[in-house]
Coordinates of C-alpha atoms and ligand atoms in Angstrom, one line a residue:
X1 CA 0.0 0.0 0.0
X2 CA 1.2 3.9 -0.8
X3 CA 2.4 5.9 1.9
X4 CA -0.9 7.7 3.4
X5 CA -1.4 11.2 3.9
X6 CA -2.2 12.5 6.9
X7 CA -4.7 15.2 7.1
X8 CA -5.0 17.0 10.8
X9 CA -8.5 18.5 11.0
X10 CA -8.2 21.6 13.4
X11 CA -10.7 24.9 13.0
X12 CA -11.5 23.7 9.6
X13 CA -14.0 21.0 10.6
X14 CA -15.3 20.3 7.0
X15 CA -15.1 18.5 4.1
X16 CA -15.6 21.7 1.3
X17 CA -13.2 24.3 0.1
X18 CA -11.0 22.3 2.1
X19 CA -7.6 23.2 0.9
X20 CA -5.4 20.5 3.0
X21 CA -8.0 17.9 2.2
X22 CA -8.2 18.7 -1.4
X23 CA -4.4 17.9 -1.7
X24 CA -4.4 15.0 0.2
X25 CA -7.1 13.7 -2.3
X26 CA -5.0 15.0 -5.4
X27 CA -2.0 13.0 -4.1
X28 CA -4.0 10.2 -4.9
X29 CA -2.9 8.2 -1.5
X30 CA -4.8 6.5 1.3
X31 CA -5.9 9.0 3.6
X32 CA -5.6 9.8 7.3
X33 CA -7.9 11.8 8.9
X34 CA -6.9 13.6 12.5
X35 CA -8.3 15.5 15.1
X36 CA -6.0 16.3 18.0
X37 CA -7.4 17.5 21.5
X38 CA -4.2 19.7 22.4
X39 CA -4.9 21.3 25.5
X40 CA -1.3 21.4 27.1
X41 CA 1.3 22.8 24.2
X42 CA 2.5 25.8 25.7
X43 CA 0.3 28.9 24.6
X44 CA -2.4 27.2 23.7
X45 CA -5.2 28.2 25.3
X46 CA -7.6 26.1 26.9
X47 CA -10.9 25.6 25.3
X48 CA -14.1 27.0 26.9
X49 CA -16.9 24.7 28.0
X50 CA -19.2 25.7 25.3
X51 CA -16.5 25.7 22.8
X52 CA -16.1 22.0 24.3
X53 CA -19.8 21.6 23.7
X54 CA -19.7 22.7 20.1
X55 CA -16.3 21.0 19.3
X56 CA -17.8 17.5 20.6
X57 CA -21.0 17.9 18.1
X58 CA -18.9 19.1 15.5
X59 CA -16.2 16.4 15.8
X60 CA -19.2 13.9 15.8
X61 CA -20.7 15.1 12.1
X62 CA -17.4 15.2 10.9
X63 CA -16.9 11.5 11.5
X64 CA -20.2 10.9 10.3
X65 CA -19.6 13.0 6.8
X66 CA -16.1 11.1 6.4
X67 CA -17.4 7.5 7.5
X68 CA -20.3 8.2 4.6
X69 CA -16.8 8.2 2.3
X70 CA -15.7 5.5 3.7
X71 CA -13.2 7.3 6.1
X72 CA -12.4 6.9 10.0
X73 CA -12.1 9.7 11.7
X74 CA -8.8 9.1 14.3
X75 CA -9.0 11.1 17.7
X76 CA -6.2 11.4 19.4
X77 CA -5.4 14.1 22.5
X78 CA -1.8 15.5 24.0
X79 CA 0.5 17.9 23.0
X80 CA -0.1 17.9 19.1
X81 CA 3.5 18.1 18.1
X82 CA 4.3 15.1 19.9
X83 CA 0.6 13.1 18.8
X84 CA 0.7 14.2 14.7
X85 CA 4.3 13.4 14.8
X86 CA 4.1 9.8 16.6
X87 CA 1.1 8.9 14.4
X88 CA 3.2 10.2 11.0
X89 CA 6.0 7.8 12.5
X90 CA 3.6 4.7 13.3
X91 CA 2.0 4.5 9.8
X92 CA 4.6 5.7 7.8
X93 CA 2.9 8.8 6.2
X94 CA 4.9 10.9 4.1
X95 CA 3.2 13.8 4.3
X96 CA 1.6 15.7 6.9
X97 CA -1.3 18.3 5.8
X98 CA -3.0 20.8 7.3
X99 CA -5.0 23.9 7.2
X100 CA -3.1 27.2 9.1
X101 CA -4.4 29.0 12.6
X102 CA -3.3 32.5 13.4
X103 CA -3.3 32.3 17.2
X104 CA 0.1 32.4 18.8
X105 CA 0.1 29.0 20.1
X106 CA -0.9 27.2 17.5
X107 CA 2.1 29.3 15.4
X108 CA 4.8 28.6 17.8
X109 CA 3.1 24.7 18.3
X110 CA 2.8 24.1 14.2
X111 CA 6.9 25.3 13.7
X112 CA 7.9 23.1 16.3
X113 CA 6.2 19.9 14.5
X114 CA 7.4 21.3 10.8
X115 CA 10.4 20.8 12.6
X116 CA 10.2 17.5 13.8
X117 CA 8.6 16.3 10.4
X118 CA 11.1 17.2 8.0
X119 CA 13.9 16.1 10.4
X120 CA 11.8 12.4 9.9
X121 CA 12.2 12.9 6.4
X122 CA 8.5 13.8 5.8
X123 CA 6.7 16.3 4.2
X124 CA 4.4 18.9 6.2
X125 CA 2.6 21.6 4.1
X126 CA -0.1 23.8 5.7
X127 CA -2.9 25.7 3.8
X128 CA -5.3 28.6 3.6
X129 CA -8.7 27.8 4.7
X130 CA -9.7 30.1 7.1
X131 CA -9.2 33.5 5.9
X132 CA -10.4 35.4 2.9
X133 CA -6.8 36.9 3.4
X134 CA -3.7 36.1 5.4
X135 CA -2.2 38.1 7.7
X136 CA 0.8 38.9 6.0
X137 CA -0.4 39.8 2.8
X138 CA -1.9 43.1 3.8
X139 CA 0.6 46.0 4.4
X140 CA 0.0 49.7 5.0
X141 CA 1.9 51.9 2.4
X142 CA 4.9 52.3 5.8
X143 CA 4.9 48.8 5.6
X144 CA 3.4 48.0 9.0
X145 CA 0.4 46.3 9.7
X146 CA -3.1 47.9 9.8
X147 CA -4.6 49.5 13.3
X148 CA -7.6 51.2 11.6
X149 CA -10.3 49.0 9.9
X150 CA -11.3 51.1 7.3
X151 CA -8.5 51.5 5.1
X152 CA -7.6 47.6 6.0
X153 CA -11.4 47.0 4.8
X154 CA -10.3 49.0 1.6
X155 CA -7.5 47.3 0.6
X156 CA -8.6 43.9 1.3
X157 CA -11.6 44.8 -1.4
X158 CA -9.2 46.4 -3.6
X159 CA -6.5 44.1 -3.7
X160 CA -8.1 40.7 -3.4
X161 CA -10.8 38.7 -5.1
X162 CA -11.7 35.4 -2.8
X163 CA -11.1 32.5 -5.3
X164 CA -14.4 30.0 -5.9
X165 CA -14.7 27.7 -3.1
X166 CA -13.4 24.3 -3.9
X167 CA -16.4 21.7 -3.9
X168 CA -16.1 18.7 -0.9
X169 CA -13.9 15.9 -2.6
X170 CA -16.4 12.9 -4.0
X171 CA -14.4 10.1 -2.7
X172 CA -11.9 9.3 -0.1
X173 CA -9.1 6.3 -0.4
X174 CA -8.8 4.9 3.0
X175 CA -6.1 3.4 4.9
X176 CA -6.5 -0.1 5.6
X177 CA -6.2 -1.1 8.6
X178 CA -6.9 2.5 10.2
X179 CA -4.6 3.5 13.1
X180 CA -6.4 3.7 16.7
X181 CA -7.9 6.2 18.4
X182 CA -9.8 7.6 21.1
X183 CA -13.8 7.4 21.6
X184 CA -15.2 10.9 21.2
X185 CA -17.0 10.2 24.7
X186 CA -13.7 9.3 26.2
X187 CA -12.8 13.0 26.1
X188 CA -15.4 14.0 28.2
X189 CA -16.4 17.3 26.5
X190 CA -20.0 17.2 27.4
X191 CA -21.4 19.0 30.5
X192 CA -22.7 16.3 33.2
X193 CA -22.9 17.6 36.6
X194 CA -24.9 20.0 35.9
X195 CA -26.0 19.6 32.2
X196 CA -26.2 23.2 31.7
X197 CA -26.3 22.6 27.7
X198 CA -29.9 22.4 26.9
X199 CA -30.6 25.8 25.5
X200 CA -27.5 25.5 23.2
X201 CA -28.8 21.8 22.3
X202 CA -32.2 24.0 21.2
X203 CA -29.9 26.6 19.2
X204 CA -27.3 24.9 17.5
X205 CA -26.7 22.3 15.0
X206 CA -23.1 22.2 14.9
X207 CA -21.4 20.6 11.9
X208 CA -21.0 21.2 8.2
X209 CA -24.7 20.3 7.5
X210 CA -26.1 22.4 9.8
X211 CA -23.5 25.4 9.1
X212 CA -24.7 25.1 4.9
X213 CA -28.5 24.7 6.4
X214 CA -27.9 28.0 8.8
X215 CA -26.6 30.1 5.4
X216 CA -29.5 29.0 3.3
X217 CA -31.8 30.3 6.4
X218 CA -29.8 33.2 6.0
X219 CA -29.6 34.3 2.0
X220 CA -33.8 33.3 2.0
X221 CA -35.2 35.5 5.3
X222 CA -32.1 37.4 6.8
X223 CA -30.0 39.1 4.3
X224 CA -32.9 41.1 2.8
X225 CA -32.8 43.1 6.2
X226 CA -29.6 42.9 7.0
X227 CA -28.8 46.6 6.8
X228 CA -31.7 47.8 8.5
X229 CA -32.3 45.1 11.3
X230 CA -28.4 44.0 12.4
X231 CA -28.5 46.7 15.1
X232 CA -31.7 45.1 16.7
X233 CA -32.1 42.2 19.1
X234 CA -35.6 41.9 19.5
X235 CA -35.6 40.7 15.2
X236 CA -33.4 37.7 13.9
X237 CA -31.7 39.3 10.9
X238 CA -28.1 38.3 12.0
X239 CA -26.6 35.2 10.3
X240 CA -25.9 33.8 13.8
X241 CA -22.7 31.9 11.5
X242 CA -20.5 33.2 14.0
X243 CA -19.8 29.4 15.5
X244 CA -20.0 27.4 12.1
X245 CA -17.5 30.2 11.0
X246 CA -15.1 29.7 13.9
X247 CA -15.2 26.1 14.2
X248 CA -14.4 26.1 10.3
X249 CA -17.7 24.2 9.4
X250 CA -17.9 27.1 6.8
X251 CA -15.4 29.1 5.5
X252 CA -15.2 32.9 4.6
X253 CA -14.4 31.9 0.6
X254 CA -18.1 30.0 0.5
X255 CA -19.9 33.0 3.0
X256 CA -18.8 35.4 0.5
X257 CA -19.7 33.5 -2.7
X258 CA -22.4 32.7 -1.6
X259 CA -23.3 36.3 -0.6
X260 CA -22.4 37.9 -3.6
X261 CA -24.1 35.3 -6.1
X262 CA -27.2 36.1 -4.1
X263 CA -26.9 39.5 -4.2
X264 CA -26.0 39.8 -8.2
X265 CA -29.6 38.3 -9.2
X266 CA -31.2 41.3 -7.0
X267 CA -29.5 43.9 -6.5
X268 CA -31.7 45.8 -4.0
X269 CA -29.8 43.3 -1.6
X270 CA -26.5 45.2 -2.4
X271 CA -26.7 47.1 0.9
X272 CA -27.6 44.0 3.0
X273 CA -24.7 42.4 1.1
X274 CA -21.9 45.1 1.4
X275 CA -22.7 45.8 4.9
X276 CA -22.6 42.2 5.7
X277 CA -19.1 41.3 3.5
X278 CA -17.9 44.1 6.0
X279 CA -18.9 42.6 9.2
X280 CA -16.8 39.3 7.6
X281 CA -14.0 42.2 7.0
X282 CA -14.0 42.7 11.1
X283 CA -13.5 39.3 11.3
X284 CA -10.2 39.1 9.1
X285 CA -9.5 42.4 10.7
X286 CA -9.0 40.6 14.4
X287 CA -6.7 37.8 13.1
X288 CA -4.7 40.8 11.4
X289 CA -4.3 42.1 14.7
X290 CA -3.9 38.6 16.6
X291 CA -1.1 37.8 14.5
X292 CA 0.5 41.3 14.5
X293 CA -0.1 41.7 18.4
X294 CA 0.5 38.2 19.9
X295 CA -0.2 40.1 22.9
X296 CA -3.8 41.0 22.3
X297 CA -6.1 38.7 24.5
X298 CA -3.6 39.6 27.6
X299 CA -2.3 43.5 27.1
X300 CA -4.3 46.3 26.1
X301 CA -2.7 47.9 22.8
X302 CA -2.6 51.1 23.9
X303 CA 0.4 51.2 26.6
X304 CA -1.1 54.4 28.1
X305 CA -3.7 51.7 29.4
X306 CA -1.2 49.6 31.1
X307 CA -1.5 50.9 34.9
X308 CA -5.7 52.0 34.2
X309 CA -7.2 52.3 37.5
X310 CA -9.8 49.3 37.0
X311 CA -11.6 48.3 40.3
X312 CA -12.0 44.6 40.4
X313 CA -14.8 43.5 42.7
X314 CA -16.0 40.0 42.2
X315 CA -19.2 40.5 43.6
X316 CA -20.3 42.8 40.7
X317 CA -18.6 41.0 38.2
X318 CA -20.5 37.6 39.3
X319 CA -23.7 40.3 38.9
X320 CA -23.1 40.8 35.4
X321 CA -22.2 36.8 34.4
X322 CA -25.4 36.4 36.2
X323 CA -27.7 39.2 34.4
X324 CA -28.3 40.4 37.8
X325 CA -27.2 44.2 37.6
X326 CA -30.5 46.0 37.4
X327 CA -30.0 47.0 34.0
X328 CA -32.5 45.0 31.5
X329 CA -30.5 44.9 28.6
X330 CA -27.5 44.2 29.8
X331 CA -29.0 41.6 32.0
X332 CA -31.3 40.2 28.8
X333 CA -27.6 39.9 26.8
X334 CA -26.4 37.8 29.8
X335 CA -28.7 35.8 30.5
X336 CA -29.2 34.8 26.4
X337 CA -25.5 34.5 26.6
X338 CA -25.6 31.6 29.3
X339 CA -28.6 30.3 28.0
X340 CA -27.7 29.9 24.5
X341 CA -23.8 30.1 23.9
X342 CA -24.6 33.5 21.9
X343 CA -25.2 37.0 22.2
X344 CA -26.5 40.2 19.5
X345 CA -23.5 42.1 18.5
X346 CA -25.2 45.5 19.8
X347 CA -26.0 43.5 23.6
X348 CA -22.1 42.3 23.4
X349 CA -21.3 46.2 23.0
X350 CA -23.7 47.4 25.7
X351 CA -23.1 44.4 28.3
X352 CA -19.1 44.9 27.6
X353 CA -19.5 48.7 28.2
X354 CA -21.6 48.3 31.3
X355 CA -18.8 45.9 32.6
X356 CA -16.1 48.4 32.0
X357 CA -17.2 51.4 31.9
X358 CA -20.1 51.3 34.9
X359 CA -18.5 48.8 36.9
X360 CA -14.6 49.6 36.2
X361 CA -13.7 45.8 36.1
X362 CA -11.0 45.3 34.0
X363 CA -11.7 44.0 30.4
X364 CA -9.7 40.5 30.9
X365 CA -12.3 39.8 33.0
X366 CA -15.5 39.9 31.1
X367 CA -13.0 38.5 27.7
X368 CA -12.6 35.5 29.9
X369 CA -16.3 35.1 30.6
X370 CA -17.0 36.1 26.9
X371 CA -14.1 33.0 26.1
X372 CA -16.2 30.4 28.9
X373 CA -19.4 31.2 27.3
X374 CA -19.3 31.7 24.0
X375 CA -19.6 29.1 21.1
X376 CA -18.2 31.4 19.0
X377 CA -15.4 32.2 21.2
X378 CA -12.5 33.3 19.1
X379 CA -8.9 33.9 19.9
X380 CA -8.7 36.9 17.9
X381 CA -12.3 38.5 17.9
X382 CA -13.4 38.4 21.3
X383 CA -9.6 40.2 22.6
X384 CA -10.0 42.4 19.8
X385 CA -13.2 43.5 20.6
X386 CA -13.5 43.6 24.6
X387 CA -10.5 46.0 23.8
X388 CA -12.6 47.6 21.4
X389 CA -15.7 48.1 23.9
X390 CA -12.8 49.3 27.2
X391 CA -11.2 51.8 24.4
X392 CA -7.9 50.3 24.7
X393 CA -7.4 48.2 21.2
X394 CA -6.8 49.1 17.7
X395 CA -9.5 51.7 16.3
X396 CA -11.2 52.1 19.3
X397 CA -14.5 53.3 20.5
X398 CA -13.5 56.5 22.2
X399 CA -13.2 55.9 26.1
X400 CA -15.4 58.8 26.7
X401 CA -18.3 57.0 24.5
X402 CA -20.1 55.2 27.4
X403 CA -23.5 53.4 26.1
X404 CA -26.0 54.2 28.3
X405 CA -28.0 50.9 29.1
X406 CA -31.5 52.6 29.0
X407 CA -31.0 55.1 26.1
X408 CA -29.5 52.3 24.7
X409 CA -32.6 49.0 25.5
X410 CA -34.5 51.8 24.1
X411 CA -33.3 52.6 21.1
X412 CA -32.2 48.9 19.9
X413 CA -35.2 47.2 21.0
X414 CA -37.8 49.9 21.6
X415 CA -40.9 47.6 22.2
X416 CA -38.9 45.4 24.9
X417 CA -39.2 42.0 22.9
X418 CA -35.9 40.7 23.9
X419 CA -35.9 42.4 27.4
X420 CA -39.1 40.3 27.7
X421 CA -38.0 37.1 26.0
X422 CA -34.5 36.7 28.4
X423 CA -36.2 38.3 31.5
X424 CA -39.6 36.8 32.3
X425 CA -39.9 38.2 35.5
X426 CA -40.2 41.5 33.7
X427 CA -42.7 40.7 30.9
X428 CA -45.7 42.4 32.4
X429 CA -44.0 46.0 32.8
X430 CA -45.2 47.8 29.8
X431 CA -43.0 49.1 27.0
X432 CA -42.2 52.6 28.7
X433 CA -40.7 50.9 32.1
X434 CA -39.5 48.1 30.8
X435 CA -35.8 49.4 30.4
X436 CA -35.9 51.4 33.7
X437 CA -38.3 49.5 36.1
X438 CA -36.7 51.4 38.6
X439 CA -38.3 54.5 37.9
X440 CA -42.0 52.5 37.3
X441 CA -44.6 53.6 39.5
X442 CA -45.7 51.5 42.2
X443 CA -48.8 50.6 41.2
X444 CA -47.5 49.5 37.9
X445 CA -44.8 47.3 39.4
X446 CA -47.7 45.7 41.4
X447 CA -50.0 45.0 38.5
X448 CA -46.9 43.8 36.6
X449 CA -45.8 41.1 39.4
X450 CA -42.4 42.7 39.7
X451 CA -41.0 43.3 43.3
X452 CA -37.6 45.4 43.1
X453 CA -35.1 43.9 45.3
X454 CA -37.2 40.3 45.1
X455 CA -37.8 39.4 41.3
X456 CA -35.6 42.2 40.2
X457 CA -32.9 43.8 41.2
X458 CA -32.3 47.5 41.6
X459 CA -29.5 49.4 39.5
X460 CA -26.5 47.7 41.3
X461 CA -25.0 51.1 40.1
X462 CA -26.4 54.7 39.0
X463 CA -25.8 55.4 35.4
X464 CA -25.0 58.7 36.0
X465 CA -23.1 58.5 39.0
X466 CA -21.4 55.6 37.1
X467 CA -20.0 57.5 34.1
X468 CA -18.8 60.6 35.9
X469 CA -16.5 57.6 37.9
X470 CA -15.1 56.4 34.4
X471 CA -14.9 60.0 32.9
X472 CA -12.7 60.8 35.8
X473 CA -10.4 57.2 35.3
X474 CA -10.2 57.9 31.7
X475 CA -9.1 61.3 32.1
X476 CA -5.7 59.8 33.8
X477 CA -5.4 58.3 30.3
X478 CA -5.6 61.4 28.4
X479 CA -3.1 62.5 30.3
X480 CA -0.5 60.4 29.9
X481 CA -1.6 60.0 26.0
X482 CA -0.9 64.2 25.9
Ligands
FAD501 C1 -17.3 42.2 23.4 C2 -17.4 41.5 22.1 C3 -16.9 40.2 22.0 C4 -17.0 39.5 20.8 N1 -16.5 38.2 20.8 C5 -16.6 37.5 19.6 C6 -16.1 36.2 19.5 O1 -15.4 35.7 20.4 N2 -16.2 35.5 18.3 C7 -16.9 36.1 17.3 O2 -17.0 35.4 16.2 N3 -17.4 37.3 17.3 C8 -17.3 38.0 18.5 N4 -17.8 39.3 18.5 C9 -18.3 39.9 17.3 C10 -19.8 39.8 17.0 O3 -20.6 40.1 18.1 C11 -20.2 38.4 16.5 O4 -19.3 38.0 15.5 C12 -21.6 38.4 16.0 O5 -22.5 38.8 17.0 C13 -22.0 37.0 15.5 O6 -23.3 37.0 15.1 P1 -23.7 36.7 13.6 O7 -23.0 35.5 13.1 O8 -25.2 36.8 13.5 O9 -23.1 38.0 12.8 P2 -23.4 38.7 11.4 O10 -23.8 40.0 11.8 O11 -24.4 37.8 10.7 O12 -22.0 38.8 10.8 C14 -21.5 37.7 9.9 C15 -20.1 37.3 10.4 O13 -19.2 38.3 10.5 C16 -18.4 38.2 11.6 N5 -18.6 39.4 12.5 C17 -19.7 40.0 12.7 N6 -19.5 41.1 13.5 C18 -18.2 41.1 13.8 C19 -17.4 41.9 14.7 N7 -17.9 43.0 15.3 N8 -16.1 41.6 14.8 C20 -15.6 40.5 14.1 N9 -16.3 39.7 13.3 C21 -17.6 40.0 13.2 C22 -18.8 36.9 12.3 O14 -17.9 35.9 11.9 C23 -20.2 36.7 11.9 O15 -20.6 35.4 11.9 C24 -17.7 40.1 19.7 C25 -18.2 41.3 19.8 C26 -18.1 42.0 21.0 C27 -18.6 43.4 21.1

């Protein structure tokens, strides 16, 4: 038999537009399919648990999509460049293929088992699946890296045209007898004790099926109101592809054919469209970032941010996790968050401020709860954005922007839908005290059920009070920025 070819499966978890598996297929050679659970290679960083959710479900359709070609999926865990390298030595594979990650660990992890491989005489060639651009192929005029999205945004459009996804290979030689591997339920990634899952079990369908199923929803009801409705939680005109796209089960090249094709046979969708290919430009934006600032998810990028006088207090932090600060909206954003493994864009904005700004805890703080919760969790775009939201990062919000949660609950969702779907204890107030049932008059708290202190809580800080606290920190920072 040929020498197989091993493939390592890593955020890429399908089988289309597949560039490592698409040359393992045209060497013509039995193939080996790998998934490694690395959780100890120095830098990487430990996976959340509802990344852990979504990777167990996704790992799962993937065997099932590659057993249908008559493929075994291997599992294997430890520190991948010890695993890939042991397995490349026990079956005699002469090439190692795989698709690239941008994260710091994974860089510093994948050079280290190049390494190895070619000192065992093998061949290891890694791929572009994940991005519709590298990192390194984007320079400023100086020749630096971009800190502003806009004129990254424009030269990514100017300078590069996504090549057509490639289609998911037809058939799959297999290697006969397949190596060993782990049992997917070996690895324990499912919650037990408690099963906190279900509300991401009603959400999700993780895997490549239910990635191309969530796009069709998408291109048929969302897109159309893209541009108007994106801002607003209390519709559904998001893509919610923000997991499928991180886990890989979909990748940028398809979203944006996909996109566009739609969009050419009616153009009044060219709005929605353009607005949305941006959003996916924020995305490639981050991993710019990430791979220029290894730095990001720990250090603000602004150094004038270094000593910031944050406040931690874990009693209002635990508050926030727990959609317990008195503020509807932001308490609506975290309760969907640990309820479903997702939160609206505009909520991530407002609950990030309110945990910054309002409460002065420092931004690791709520990107490590972000990181937990999140099945989109992303090494690149959560950093890149809690830094955003503080005013630290790379085109920042300016620090002295501080959302007002009410101004804002009523603005985004202006009839109280989603305050009313996350926070049934509130559902009776009507729409004009629904975003400050502090200030609702008794009787209407009565007739409404609520009982402030009991079923709510008050504000666990005034707005007001609040902002002048944070104008006054960040005033330090201008400052030393002078
Ligand atoms: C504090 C904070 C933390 C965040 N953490 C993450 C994270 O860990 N992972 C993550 O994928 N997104 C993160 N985002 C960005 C954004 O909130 C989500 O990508 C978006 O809500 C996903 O929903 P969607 O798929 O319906 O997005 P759509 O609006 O349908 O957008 C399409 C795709 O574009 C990308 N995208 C959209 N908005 C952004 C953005 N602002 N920045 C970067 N990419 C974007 C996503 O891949 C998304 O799936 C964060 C935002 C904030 C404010």
């Amino acid at each position: 038999m040929p020498s197989p070819v091993i493939v390592w499966f890593r955020r890429d978890l399908r089988l289309a537009d597949n560039p490592a598996l698409a040359a393992a297929v045209a060497a013509d050679r039995p193939i080996i399919p790998l998934y490694v659970l690395d959780e100890v290679s120095p830098g990487i960083r430990p996976l959340g648990g509802a990344q852990r959710w979504w990777l167990h479900h996704s790992l799962s359709a993937l065997g099932r999509d590659l057993a249908a070609r008559g493929l075994g999926l291997v599992l294997r865990r430890g520190p991948a460049e010890t695993v890939v390298a042991d397995l490349a030595r026990q079956v005699g594979a002469d090439s190692v293929l795989w698709n690239r990650c941008y994260d710091p660990g994974s860089i510093r992890r994948d050079a280290v088992l190049k390494r190895v491989l070619v000192a065992d005489g093998r061949q290891p060639a890694s791929f572009n699946a994940g991005l519709l651009v590298e990192p390194w192929h984007l320079q400023t005029g100086a020749g630096g890296f971009y800190r502003v999205f806009t004129p990254f945004w424009r030269a990514l459009r100017a300078r590069f045209a996504p090549p057509a996804p490639l289609p998911a290979p037809a058939g799959l030689p297999a290697m006969s007898p397949a190596p060993a591997g782990d049992a997917l339920d070996s690895w324990a990634l499912l919650p037990t004790r408690p099963d906190w899952a279900g509300g991401l079990r009603d959400g999700w369908t993780p895997g490549e099926a239910g990635a191309r199923a969530r796009l069709a929803r998408f291109l048929a009801d969302g897109l159309a109101h893209y541009e108007a409705g994106r801002d607003r939680p209390d519709r559904a005109h998001g893509s919610r592809l923000s997991p499928h796209l991180q886990w890989g089960e979909l990748g940028p090249r398809q979203v944006w054919h996909a996109i566009a094709y739609r969009a050419a046979s009616e153009p009044a969708l060219d709005g929605s469209a353009d607005s949305f290919l941006r959003e996916l430009g924020w995305r490639e934006f981050s991993q710019h970032l990430l791979f220029h600032v290894p730095s990001l998810a720990t250090a603000p990028l602004r150094p004038e941010f270094d000593d910031f006088p944050w406040r931690p207090d874990p009693v209002q932090r635990a508050a926030w996790a727990a959609g317990r600060t008195g503020y509807p909206i932001v308490d609506a954003g975290m309760r969907e968050l640990w309820y479903s493994g997702w939160m609206h864009n505009r909520v991530r904005m407002i609950a990030g401020s309110f945990l910054v700004k309002d409460l002065l805890q420092p931004w690791q703080t709520g990107e490590a709860w972000f990181w937990d919760t999140l099945v989109d969790a992303d090494h690149a775009t959560n950093p890149a954005s809690w830094q955003w939201v503080a005013g630290c990062g790379a085109d920042a919000a300016p620090y002295f922007r501080v959302f007002n949660p009410v101004l804002q609950g009523e603005k985004f969702d202006p009839r109280g839908a989603y305050v009313r779907r996350w926070l049934p204890e509130l559902a009776g107030l009507p729409d004009d005290c629904i975003h400050k049932p502090w200030l609702a008059p008794a009787a209407v708290l009565a007739r409404a059920g609520v009982r402030l202190d009991e079923t709510y809580p008050r504000p666990i800080v005034d707005h007001k009070a609040a902002r002048a606290r944070a104008l006054a920190a960040f005033a330090h920072i201008k400052q030393k920025a002078a």
